[in-house]
Amino acid sequence: MDFPSEPFRIKVVEPIRRTTREEREKLIQNAGNNVFNIPADAIYVDLLTDSGTSAMSDNQWAGLMLGDESYAGSKNYYHFEATVRDIFGFEHIIPTHQGRVAENLLFSTLLEKGQIIPNNIHFDTTRANVEYNGGQALDLVIDEAYDPHLEHPFKGNMDLNKLERLIKNQGRHRIPLVMMTITNNSGGGQPVSMQNIRETRQLLKQYEIPLFFDACRFAENCYFIKEREEGYQDKPIKEIAGEIFSHGDGCTMSAKKDGLVNMGGFIGLNDDALSEQITNRLILIEGFPTYGGMAGRDMEAVSRGLQEVLNEDYLRFRISQVRNLGKMLDDQGVPILKPVGGHAIYLNAREFLPHIPQHQFPAQALTVALFREAGIRAVEIGGLMFGHKDPETGEDVFPELEMVRLAIPRRVYTTQHMVYVAESITKLYKEREKIKGLRLVHESPVLRHFTARLEEVEG
Ligand code: P61
């Protein structure tokens, strides 16, 4: 085996159920060929998301018992604040119940109509919060990010030429801050290099534009820097994290990823006035400043999770587990996005199912087949999620990439589960011409992929 075995042993088990092919056929029919509509207890391996699905450690569970549920000044808040400050270095720490609330608070406070927020690639909740508050969300990642075959160590990097051009053309007053998503989820969980972070910081300094990180998967990004960037091989992960955030003015964080918890988040920032404004809004919509949207016990679990995620044995296993699944698939010729990112494998559905045209949703067809054949739940990131009608011509517009994401929950599945996933997908690939395209029979006007119903196209 060319990757480390699990750096943990299992103390509590949660049974998962294997259904029969007939049961799954019925379930997917009832679900309108949409895996969001399937009850989770009918899923054998659930790779829908790595968000909020982590297994907590014994240390985190023990922390729950020390929950102090005082309305104001819970001891768990002080521990949480000290831990976040120690790792991220920001002056003000504002707790929220998840990442999108942090984004909502930030942008509803700071953004003025018509302003622009650049990012390497905005995650969909970030984009939605920018746009909902009257802003424009721009993706300025390097062009290499859009080529699924290209091997590049830091495919999440910001394109500094694009960024400088934007600032020069629009003027700094139209850009209240620049975001950087580490790792870049929408581009395949790809990391950003320290050099790129440093250079982005230098550029923004000239124009006095603040830099904020979307820090959901910061520890995984740090591990890639340690592995791939010269000068970082001997640095502890915590030191690398400290260096990253020293280049920023703030961050939003969904602790549901690298916080190793099921719910939680925060904003970290240095600006006193902005922090006060955000805190006032926090009280209105989330809760008192010493709990945000979290219970005291949950803040304790986040504090402990943030310390555990910096453990290098954990990160080596985590990154290797995902990478090894990619290798097993790649060795069998299954088309995947390269290089493999930190939290997920992306199957290239256009190449997997070349006989299904894009208007018949090949990535969704593959997602459905994966559940029907193997009880595995993945998520479509393609024409169903991002396709729409052009408001002027009424024609269907489809995204560049048709992907199926297999997101790997942290510390949840064993190596043997990954072998099962790889073997199931390989079998499906060998019989791929049997998979049929799909047609929409119901769609809602926004975020249609969550509730859409589809049927198979015959012939
Ligand atoms: C995911 F289909 N990610 O990848 P919250 N920033 C980034 C994220 O990856 C992220 C958030 C902010 C999810 C969950 C998810 O339509 C969807 O704590 C880089 O979920 O609010 C979340 O953090 C938001 C999946 C969210 C979706 C929305 O699976």
Short mmCIF file of C-alpha atoms and ligand atoms in Angstrom, two decimals:
data_model
loop_
_atom_site.label_atom_id
_atom_site.label_comp_id
_atom_site.label_asym_id
_atom_site.label_seq_id
_atom_site.Cartn_x
_atom_site.Cartn_y
_atom_site.Cartn_z
CA MET A 1 0.00 0.00 0.00
CA ASP A 2 1.51 3.34 -0.95
CA PHE A 3 -0.36 5.53 1.48
CA PRO A 4 -0.56 5.67 5.27
CA SER A 5 -3.16 3.57 7.05
CA GLU A 6 -5.76 5.20 9.30
CA PRO A 7 -4.17 7.20 12.17
CA PHE A 8 -7.14 6.38 14.39
CA ARG A 9 -9.05 3.37 15.57
CA ILE A 10 -12.82 3.03 15.77
CA LYS A 11 -14.56 3.33 19.15
CA VAL A 12 -18.18 3.86 18.07
CA VAL A 13 -19.78 2.42 14.97
CA GLU A 14 -22.79 3.56 12.99
CA PRO A 15 -24.34 0.72 10.99
CA ILE A 16 -24.91 1.41 7.31
CA ARG A 17 -27.35 -0.56 5.24
CA ARG A 18 -26.82 -2.35 1.98
CA THR A 19 -29.96 -2.26 -0.12
CA THR A 20 -30.78 -4.57 -3.02
CA ARG A 21 -30.69 -3.45 -6.64
CA GLU A 22 -34.52 -3.75 -6.73
CA GLU A 23 -34.92 -1.53 -3.65
CA ARG A 24 -32.61 1.08 -5.15
CA GLU A 25 -34.47 0.98 -8.46
CA LYS A 26 -37.69 1.81 -6.61
CA LEU A 27 -36.02 4.47 -4.45
CA ILE A 28 -34.50 6.33 -7.39
CA GLN A 29 -37.77 6.16 -9.33
CA ASN A 30 -39.65 7.63 -6.36
CA ALA A 31 -36.93 10.26 -6.03
CA GLY A 32 -37.47 11.44 -9.61
CA ASN A 33 -33.89 10.49 -10.51
CA ASN A 34 -32.58 13.02 -8.00
CA VAL A 35 -30.36 11.71 -5.21
CA PHE A 36 -31.20 14.71 -2.97
CA ASN A 37 -34.64 13.08 -2.56
CA ILE A 38 -33.35 9.77 -1.23
CA PRO A 39 -33.47 9.12 2.55
CA ALA A 40 -29.90 8.96 3.82
CA ASP A 41 -30.42 5.61 5.54
CA ALA A 42 -30.82 3.99 2.13
CA ILE A 43 -27.33 5.12 1.08
CA TYR A 44 -24.41 2.75 1.54
CA VAL A 45 -21.51 5.19 0.98
CA ASP A 46 -22.57 8.85 1.12
CA LEU A 47 -20.20 11.13 -0.80
CA LEU A 48 -22.70 13.97 -1.30
CA THR A 49 -20.56 16.34 0.72
CA ASP A 50 -17.58 16.61 3.06
CA SER A 51 -19.41 19.43 4.86
CA GLY A 52 -20.78 18.71 8.34
CA THR A 53 -20.20 15.00 7.83
CA SER A 54 -16.93 14.54 9.75
CA ALA A 55 -16.58 12.01 12.54
CA MET A 56 -15.67 13.77 15.77
CA SER A 57 -12.91 12.41 18.00
CA ASP A 58 -13.29 11.10 21.55
CA ASN A 59 -11.66 14.36 22.63
CA GLN A 60 -14.36 16.40 20.87
CA TRP A 61 -17.18 14.28 22.28
CA ALA A 62 -15.66 14.71 25.74
CA GLY A 63 -15.64 18.45 25.10
CA LEU A 64 -19.40 18.41 24.53
CA MET A 65 -19.88 17.38 28.15
CA LEU A 66 -18.07 20.53 29.21
CA GLY A 67 -20.58 22.71 27.39
CA ASP A 68 -21.33 25.92 29.27
CA GLU A 69 -24.69 27.10 27.96
CA SER A 70 -24.64 30.51 29.63
CA TYR A 71 -26.27 33.12 27.43
CA ALA A 72 -23.38 35.52 27.84
CA GLY A 73 -19.70 34.78 28.41
CA SER A 74 -19.71 30.99 28.10
CA LYS A 75 -16.30 29.56 28.97
CA ASN A 76 -16.42 27.63 25.70
CA TYR A 77 -16.58 30.92 23.81
CA TYR A 78 -13.37 32.10 25.43
CA HIS A 79 -11.67 28.83 24.54
CA PHE A 80 -13.03 29.08 20.99
CA GLU A 81 -11.88 32.70 20.65
CA ALA A 82 -8.41 31.91 21.99
CA THR A 83 -8.02 28.88 19.70
CA VAL A 84 -9.16 30.70 16.57
CA ARG A 85 -6.98 33.70 17.41
CA ASP A 86 -4.00 31.45 18.01
CA ILE A 87 -4.31 29.73 14.62
CA PHE A 88 -5.71 32.51 12.43
CA GLY A 89 -4.27 35.52 14.22
CA PHE A 90 -7.25 37.85 13.77
CA GLU A 91 -8.19 40.33 16.45
CA HIS A 92 -11.98 39.90 16.40
CA ILE A 93 -13.65 36.48 16.29
CA ILE A 94 -17.38 36.42 15.56
CA PRO A 95 -19.10 33.03 15.93
CA THR A 96 -21.80 31.93 13.45
CA HIS A 97 -23.65 28.68 13.01
CA GLN A 98 -22.21 27.99 9.56
CA GLY A 99 -20.20 29.48 6.71
CA ARG A 100 -22.93 31.13 4.69
CA VAL A 101 -24.06 33.21 7.67
CA ALA A 102 -20.51 34.51 8.01
CA GLU A 103 -20.69 35.46 4.31
CA ASN A 104 -24.12 37.00 4.71
CA LEU A 105 -23.03 39.13 7.69
CA LEU A 106 -19.86 40.26 5.95
CA PHE A 107 -21.42 41.24 2.65
CA SER A 108 -24.67 42.68 3.99
CA THR A 109 -22.58 44.96 6.23
CA LEU A 110 -19.81 45.97 3.87
CA LEU A 111 -21.02 45.78 0.30
CA GLU A 112 -22.56 48.70 -1.57
CA LYS A 113 -24.70 48.18 -4.67
CA GLY A 114 -22.66 47.86 -7.86
CA GLN A 115 -19.41 46.93 -6.09
CA ILE A 116 -17.30 43.97 -7.17
CA ILE A 117 -15.94 41.07 -5.12
CA PRO A 118 -13.21 39.14 -6.93
CA ASN A 119 -12.29 35.60 -5.80
CA ASN A 120 -10.26 32.77 -7.31
CA ILE A 121 -13.65 31.04 -7.79
CA HIS A 122 -16.61 31.94 -5.62
CA PHE A 123 -18.34 29.03 -3.95
CA ASP A 124 -22.08 29.13 -4.73
CA THR A 125 -23.14 30.44 -1.29
CA THR A 126 -20.47 33.18 -1.47
CA ARG A 127 -21.58 34.18 -4.95
CA ALA A 128 -25.22 34.17 -3.85
CA ASN A 129 -24.51 36.37 -0.82
CA VAL A 130 -22.52 38.86 -2.92
CA GLU A 131 -25.21 39.03 -5.59
CA TYR A 132 -28.10 39.17 -3.13
CA ASN A 133 -26.48 42.23 -1.58
CA GLY A 134 -26.24 43.98 -4.94
CA GLY A 135 -22.62 43.12 -5.73
CA GLN A 136 -20.94 41.41 -8.64
CA ALA A 137 -19.03 38.19 -7.93
CA LEU A 138 -16.06 37.72 -10.28
CA ASP A 139 -13.92 34.58 -10.68
CA LEU A 140 -10.27 35.41 -11.44
CA VAL A 141 -8.54 32.05 -11.07
CA ILE A 142 -5.64 31.18 -13.41
CA ASP A 143 -6.75 29.79 -16.79
CA GLU A 144 -5.10 26.43 -16.04
CA ALA A 145 -7.92 25.76 -13.54
CA TYR A 146 -10.36 25.20 -16.37
CA ASP A 147 -8.39 22.44 -18.11
CA PRO A 148 -9.37 19.12 -16.42
CA HIS A 149 -6.31 17.32 -17.83
CA LEU A 150 -3.64 19.78 -16.86
CA GLU A 151 -1.40 18.87 -13.91
CA HIS A 152 -0.53 22.04 -11.98
CA PRO A 153 0.49 22.05 -8.30
CA PHE A 154 -1.56 25.13 -7.38
CA LYS A 155 -4.55 25.24 -9.69
CA GLY A 156 -6.44 27.41 -7.17
CA ASN A 157 -4.09 30.39 -7.70
CA MET A 158 -5.44 33.84 -8.39
CA ASP A 159 -4.52 35.31 -11.79
CA LEU A 160 -2.71 38.47 -10.74
CA ASN A 161 -2.81 40.01 -14.20
CA LYS A 162 -6.58 39.67 -14.33
CA LEU A 163 -6.83 41.11 -10.82
CA GLU A 164 -4.59 44.11 -11.54
CA ARG A 165 -6.43 44.82 -14.80
CA LEU A 166 -9.73 44.75 -12.96
CA ILE A 167 -8.52 47.16 -10.26
CA LYS A 168 -7.06 49.54 -12.88
CA ASN A 169 -10.22 49.44 -15.02
CA GLN A 170 -12.75 49.71 -12.21
CA GLY A 171 -10.87 51.70 -9.59
CA ARG A 172 -10.18 50.56 -6.06
CA HIS A 173 -13.34 52.18 -4.61
CA ARG A 174 -15.47 49.62 -6.48
CA ILE A 175 -13.66 46.69 -4.82
CA PRO A 176 -14.26 46.70 -1.05
CA LEU A 177 -12.30 43.46 -0.61
CA VAL A 178 -10.83 40.51 -2.48
CA MET A 179 -11.63 36.94 -1.38
CA MET A 180 -9.47 33.87 -1.80
CA THR A 181 -10.99 30.42 -1.34
CA ILE A 182 -8.54 27.92 0.16
CA THR A 183 -8.75 25.27 -1.14
CA ASN A 184 -10.72 26.31 -4.19
CA ASN A 185 -13.81 24.10 -3.90
CA SER A 186 -15.57 25.06 -7.14
CA GLY A 187 -12.35 24.47 -9.08
CA GLY A 188 -11.92 20.93 -7.70
CA GLY A 189 -10.54 21.48 -4.18
CA GLN A 190 -7.31 22.87 -5.64
CA PRO A 191 -4.80 24.65 -3.40
CA VAL A 192 -3.41 28.19 -3.56
CA SER A 193 0.35 28.60 -3.12
CA MET A 194 1.96 30.77 -0.44
CA GLN A 195 3.73 32.67 -3.21
CA ASN A 196 0.40 33.49 -4.86
CA ILE A 197 -1.05 34.58 -1.52
CA ARG A 198 1.99 36.78 -0.84
CA GLU A 199 1.88 38.35 -4.29
CA THR A 200 -1.87 38.93 -4.11
CA ARG A 201 -1.31 40.64 -0.79
CA GLN A 202 1.47 42.85 -2.21
CA LEU A 203 -0.69 43.88 -5.16
CA LEU A 204 -3.68 44.68 -2.97
CA LYS A 205 -1.53 46.65 -0.54
CA GLN A 206 -0.63 49.11 -3.30
CA TYR A 207 -4.32 49.84 -3.76
CA GLU A 208 -5.28 49.51 -0.08
CA ILE A 209 -7.79 46.74 -0.78
CA PRO A 210 -8.32 44.22 2.06
CA LEU A 211 -7.79 40.49 1.47
CA PHE A 212 -10.19 37.98 3.06
CA PHE A 213 -9.91 34.21 2.97
CA ASP A 214 -12.72 31.71 2.62
CA ALA A 215 -10.93 29.39 5.01
CA CYS A 216 -13.20 26.28 5.02
CA ARG A 217 -10.43 23.91 3.98
CA PHE A 218 -7.39 25.91 5.14
CA ALA A 219 -5.56 22.97 6.76
CA GLU A 220 -5.78 20.90 3.58
CA ASN A 221 -4.37 23.90 1.68
CA CYS A 222 -1.51 24.14 4.22
CA TYR A 223 -0.70 20.47 3.70
CA PHE A 224 -0.40 20.97 -0.07
CA ILE A 225 1.93 23.94 0.52
CA LYS A 226 4.08 21.82 2.80
CA GLU A 227 4.17 19.03 0.26
CA ARG A 228 4.63 21.05 -2.93
CA GLU A 229 6.13 24.46 -2.27
CA GLU A 230 9.84 24.98 -1.78
CA GLY A 231 10.89 26.03 1.70
CA TYR A 232 7.87 24.60 3.53
CA GLN A 233 8.79 20.91 3.87
CA ASP A 234 10.05 21.30 7.42
CA LYS A 235 7.48 23.80 8.66
CA PRO A 236 4.68 22.69 11.00
CA ILE A 237 1.17 23.07 9.55
CA LYS A 238 0.25 25.60 12.23
CA GLU A 239 3.14 27.82 11.22
CA ILE A 240 2.10 27.63 7.57
CA ALA A 241 -1.45 28.56 8.55
CA GLY A 242 -0.12 31.49 10.59
CA GLU A 243 1.83 32.73 7.58
CA ILE A 244 -1.18 32.45 5.25
CA PHE A 245 -3.48 34.42 7.53
CA SER A 246 -0.81 37.01 8.33
CA HIS A 247 -1.32 38.13 4.73
CA GLY A 248 -5.07 38.62 5.26
CA ASP A 249 -7.34 41.16 6.89
CA GLY A 250 -9.98 38.60 7.74
CA CYS A 251 -11.70 35.35 6.89
CA THR A 252 -15.02 33.59 6.73
CA MET A 253 -15.06 30.01 7.90
CA SER A 254 -17.44 27.10 7.71
CA ALA A 255 -16.14 24.88 10.53
CA LYS A 256 -18.16 22.05 8.97
CA LYS A 257 -15.11 21.24 6.87
CA ASP A 258 -11.69 21.70 8.49
CA GLY A 259 -13.23 22.42 11.90
CA LEU A 260 -14.08 18.69 12.00
CA VAL A 261 -17.58 19.38 13.36
CA ASN A 262 -21.14 18.91 12.18
CA MET A 263 -22.14 22.56 12.59
CA GLY A 264 -20.29 25.81 13.19
CA GLY A 265 -18.46 28.75 11.68
CA PHE A 266 -17.04 32.22 12.28
CA ILE A 267 -15.74 35.47 10.89
CA GLY A 268 -12.25 36.58 11.87
CA LEU A 269 -11.11 40.15 11.15
CA ASN A 270 -8.90 42.99 12.32
CA ASP A 271 -10.97 46.07 11.47
CA ASP A 272 -12.53 47.41 14.71
CA ALA A 273 -15.32 49.43 13.12
CA LEU A 274 -16.37 46.69 10.68
CA SER A 275 -16.30 44.15 13.48
CA GLU A 276 -18.62 46.31 15.57
CA GLN A 277 -21.08 46.74 12.71
CA ILE A 278 -21.07 43.00 11.97
CA THR A 279 -21.54 42.19 15.66
CA ASN A 280 -24.59 44.46 15.81
CA ARG A 281 -26.11 42.60 12.89
CA LEU A 282 -25.10 39.26 14.42
CA ILE A 283 -27.21 40.05 17.48
CA LEU A 284 -30.16 40.74 15.21
CA ILE A 285 -30.04 37.55 13.16
CA GLU A 286 -27.79 34.92 14.83
CA GLY A 287 -27.35 35.48 18.55
CA PHE A 288 -25.38 37.16 21.28
CA PRO A 289 -21.70 37.81 20.40
CA THR A 290 -20.40 35.06 22.68
CA TYR A 291 -22.31 32.27 20.97
CA GLY A 292 -23.41 33.46 17.51
CA GLY A 293 -25.53 30.58 16.30
CA MET A 294 -23.75 27.87 18.27
CA ALA A 295 -24.40 26.08 21.55
CA GLY A 296 -21.56 26.31 24.07
CA ARG A 297 -20.81 22.60 23.61
CA ASP A 298 -20.55 23.11 19.84
CA MET A 299 -17.98 25.88 20.29
CA GLU A 300 -15.95 23.48 22.45
CA ALA A 301 -16.08 20.86 19.67
CA VAL A 302 -14.89 23.44 17.12
CA SER A 303 -11.98 24.52 19.35
CA ARG A 304 -10.84 20.94 19.69
CA GLY A 305 -11.46 20.12 16.03
CA LEU A 306 -9.37 23.08 14.86
CA GLN A 307 -6.45 21.83 16.91
CA GLU A 308 -6.83 18.26 15.66
CA VAL A 309 -7.03 19.23 12.00
CA LEU A 310 -3.48 20.62 12.20
CA ASN A 311 -2.13 17.17 13.08
CA GLU A 312 0.12 16.07 10.29
CA ASP A 313 -0.58 12.35 10.58
CA TYR A 314 -4.25 13.15 10.16
CA LEU A 315 -3.67 15.42 7.15
CA ARG A 316 -1.29 12.98 5.47
CA PHE A 317 -3.91 10.25 5.76
CA ARG A 318 -6.73 12.55 4.68
CA ILE A 319 -5.06 13.90 1.55
CA SER A 320 -3.70 10.44 0.68
CA GLN A 321 -7.06 8.74 1.08
CA VAL A 322 -8.63 11.09 -1.47
CA ARG A 323 -5.60 10.88 -3.76
CA ASN A 324 -5.55 7.09 -3.59
CA LEU A 325 -9.19 6.86 -4.64
CA GLY A 326 -8.26 9.05 -7.61
CA LYS A 327 -5.32 6.78 -8.43
CA MET A 328 -7.43 3.61 -8.31
CA LEU A 329 -9.85 5.20 -10.80
CA ASP A 330 -7.16 6.69 -13.00
CA ASP A 331 -5.33 3.36 -13.20
CA GLN A 332 -8.51 1.85 -14.67
CA GLY A 333 -8.83 4.63 -17.25
CA VAL A 334 -11.82 6.31 -15.56
CA PRO A 335 -11.75 10.02 -16.57
CA ILE A 336 -11.20 12.29 -13.53
CA LEU A 337 -10.24 15.92 -12.97
CA LYS A 338 -6.50 16.30 -12.42
CA PRO A 339 -4.63 16.73 -10.24
CA VAL A 340 -6.74 15.31 -7.42
CA GLY A 341 -7.67 18.07 -4.94
CA GLY A 342 -8.01 17.98 -1.17
CA HIS A 343 -11.53 16.83 -0.43
CA ALA A 344 -13.06 15.20 -3.48
CA ILE A 345 -12.70 13.32 -6.74
CA TYR A 346 -14.46 14.78 -9.75
CA LEU A 347 -15.53 12.37 -12.50
CA ASN A 348 -15.50 13.94 -15.95
CA ALA A 349 -18.98 12.95 -17.11
CA ARG A 350 -18.60 14.18 -20.67
CA GLU A 351 -15.71 11.79 -21.20
CA PHE A 352 -17.31 9.03 -19.11
CA LEU A 353 -20.54 9.15 -21.13
CA PRO A 354 -19.69 10.58 -24.56
CA HIS A 355 -22.91 9.08 -26.00
CA ILE A 356 -25.11 11.33 -23.81
CA PRO A 357 -25.44 14.90 -25.14
CA GLN A 358 -25.15 17.70 -22.59
CA HIS A 359 -28.83 18.61 -22.78
CA GLN A 360 -29.56 15.09 -21.46
CA PHE A 361 -27.56 15.77 -18.27
CA PRO A 362 -24.71 13.21 -18.49
CA ALA A 363 -23.36 14.07 -15.01
CA GLN A 364 -26.79 13.61 -13.43
CA ALA A 365 -27.24 10.35 -15.38
CA LEU A 366 -23.93 9.13 -13.95
CA THR A 367 -24.94 10.20 -10.42
CA VAL A 368 -28.20 8.23 -10.76
CA ALA A 369 -26.41 5.16 -12.15
CA LEU A 370 -23.92 5.23 -9.28
CA PHE A 371 -26.72 5.08 -6.74
CA ARG A 372 -28.74 2.50 -8.66
CA GLU A 373 -25.81 0.14 -9.23
CA ALA A 374 -23.86 0.58 -5.99
CA GLY A 375 -25.81 2.59 -3.39
CA ILE A 376 -23.21 5.36 -3.57
CA ARG A 377 -24.41 8.98 -3.42
CA ALA A 378 -22.40 11.64 -5.24
CA VAL A 379 -23.44 15.08 -6.44
CA GLU A 380 -23.90 16.44 -9.95
CA ILE A 381 -21.93 19.60 -10.74
CA GLY A 382 -22.91 20.29 -14.31
CA GLY A 383 -25.86 21.17 -16.49
CA LEU A 384 -28.52 20.48 -13.87
CA MET A 385 -26.83 22.62 -11.19
CA PHE A 386 -25.58 25.44 -13.43
CA GLY A 387 -27.54 25.22 -16.69
CA HIS A 388 -30.18 27.88 -17.33
CA LYS A 389 -32.21 29.51 -20.06
CA ASP A 390 -30.71 32.60 -21.66
CA PRO A 391 -33.16 35.38 -20.66
CA GLU A 392 -32.89 37.00 -24.10
CA THR A 393 -32.85 34.08 -26.55
CA GLY A 394 -34.64 31.48 -24.37
CA GLU A 395 -31.96 28.97 -25.40
CA ASP A 396 -30.44 26.50 -22.92
CA VAL A 397 -27.00 27.55 -21.69
CA PHE A 398 -24.75 24.82 -20.26
CA PRO A 399 -21.57 25.11 -18.17
CA GLU A 400 -18.14 24.27 -19.53
CA LEU A 401 -17.62 21.27 -17.27
CA GLU A 402 -19.93 18.30 -16.55
CA MET A 403 -18.66 16.77 -13.32
CA VAL A 404 -19.76 14.32 -10.68
CA ARG A 405 -18.22 15.13 -7.29
CA LEU A 406 -17.34 12.37 -4.86
CA ALA A 407 -16.67 14.35 -1.67
CA ILE A 408 -14.98 12.33 1.05
CA PRO A 409 -16.17 12.95 4.64
CA ARG A 410 -13.32 13.31 7.13
CA ARG A 411 -12.41 10.26 9.30
CA VAL A 412 -15.64 8.47 8.31
CA TYR A 413 -14.94 5.84 5.68
CA THR A 414 -12.20 3.21 5.66
CA THR A 415 -9.81 2.28 2.91
CA GLN A 416 -12.00 -0.70 2.09
CA HIS A 417 -14.96 1.63 1.50
CA MET A 418 -12.79 3.53 -0.98
CA VAL A 419 -11.90 0.27 -2.72
CA TYR A 420 -15.61 -0.48 -2.97
CA VAL A 421 -16.25 2.96 -4.50
CA ALA A 422 -13.39 2.57 -6.99
CA GLU A 423 -14.46 -0.93 -8.04
CA SER A 424 -18.12 0.11 -8.41
CA ILE A 425 -17.23 3.08 -10.60
CA THR A 426 -14.82 1.02 -12.68
CA LYS A 427 -17.54 -1.57 -13.29
CA LEU A 428 -19.93 1.18 -14.28
CA TYR A 429 -17.33 2.61 -16.64
CA LYS A 430 -16.93 -0.75 -18.37
CA GLU A 431 -20.70 -0.90 -18.96
CA ARG A 432 -21.12 2.81 -19.59
CA GLU A 433 -23.05 2.54 -22.84
CA LYS A 434 -26.00 1.08 -20.91
CA ILE A 435 -26.47 4.39 -19.05
CA LYS A 436 -29.24 6.55 -20.51
CA GLY A 437 -29.69 10.31 -20.66
CA LEU A 438 -32.30 12.19 -18.62
CA ARG A 439 -34.99 14.77 -19.28
CA LEU A 440 -36.35 17.33 -16.79
CA VAL A 441 -39.99 16.88 -15.85
CA HIS A 442 -40.08 19.37 -12.95
CA GLU A 443 -37.84 22.29 -12.06
CA SER A 444 -38.01 25.20 -9.64
CA PRO A 445 -36.91 28.71 -10.65
CA VAL A 446 -33.88 28.85 -8.31
CA LEU A 447 -31.32 26.20 -7.30
CA ARG A 448 -33.25 23.68 -9.37
CA HIS A 449 -30.85 20.79 -8.75
CA PHE A 450 -32.10 20.36 -5.17
CA THR A 451 -35.71 19.64 -6.12
CA ALA A 452 -35.69 18.78 -9.83
CA ARG A 453 -37.40 15.60 -11.05
CA LEU A 454 -36.17 13.83 -14.16
CA GLU A 455 -37.02 10.79 -16.25
CA GLU A 456 -34.92 8.56 -18.48
CA VAL A 457 -34.79 9.28 -22.17
CA GLU A 458 -35.64 6.08 -24.04
CA GLY A 459 -33.71 4.85 -27.05
C1 P61 B 1 -19.99 21.61 -0.04
F1 P61 B 1 -24.39 22.00 -2.72
N1 P61 B 1 -19.69 23.76 0.95
O1 P61 B 1 -18.90 21.80 -0.67
P1 P61 B 1 -21.84 26.34 4.88
N2 P61 B 1 -17.42 28.24 1.18
C2 P61 B 1 -17.01 27.07 0.64
C3 P61 B 1 -17.79 25.93 0.79
O2 P61 B 1 -17.37 24.79 0.27
C4 P61 B 1 -19.04 26.01 1.51
C5 P61 B 1 -19.41 27.26 2.07
C6 P61 B 1 -18.59 28.35 1.89
C7 P61 B 1 -20.46 22.69 0.82
C8 P61 B 1 -21.84 22.56 1.39
C9 P61 B 1 -22.85 23.01 0.39
O3 P61 B 1 -25.50 24.40 -2.52
C10 P61 B 1 -24.63 23.96 -1.56
O4 P61 B 1 -21.31 26.01 6.23
C11 P61 B 1 -15.73 27.01 -0.09
O5 P61 B 1 -22.38 25.16 4.14
O6 P61 B 1 -22.82 27.46 4.93
C12 P61 B 1 -19.90 24.89 1.63
O7 P61 B 1 -20.56 26.86 4.09
C13 P61 B 1 -20.68 27.43 2.84
C14 P61 B 1 -23.18 22.25 -0.72
C15 P61 B 1 -23.41 24.25 0.49
C16 P61 B 1 -24.06 22.72 -1.67
C17 P61 B 1 -24.31 24.72 -0.46
O8 P61 B 1 -20.61 20.54 -0.11
#
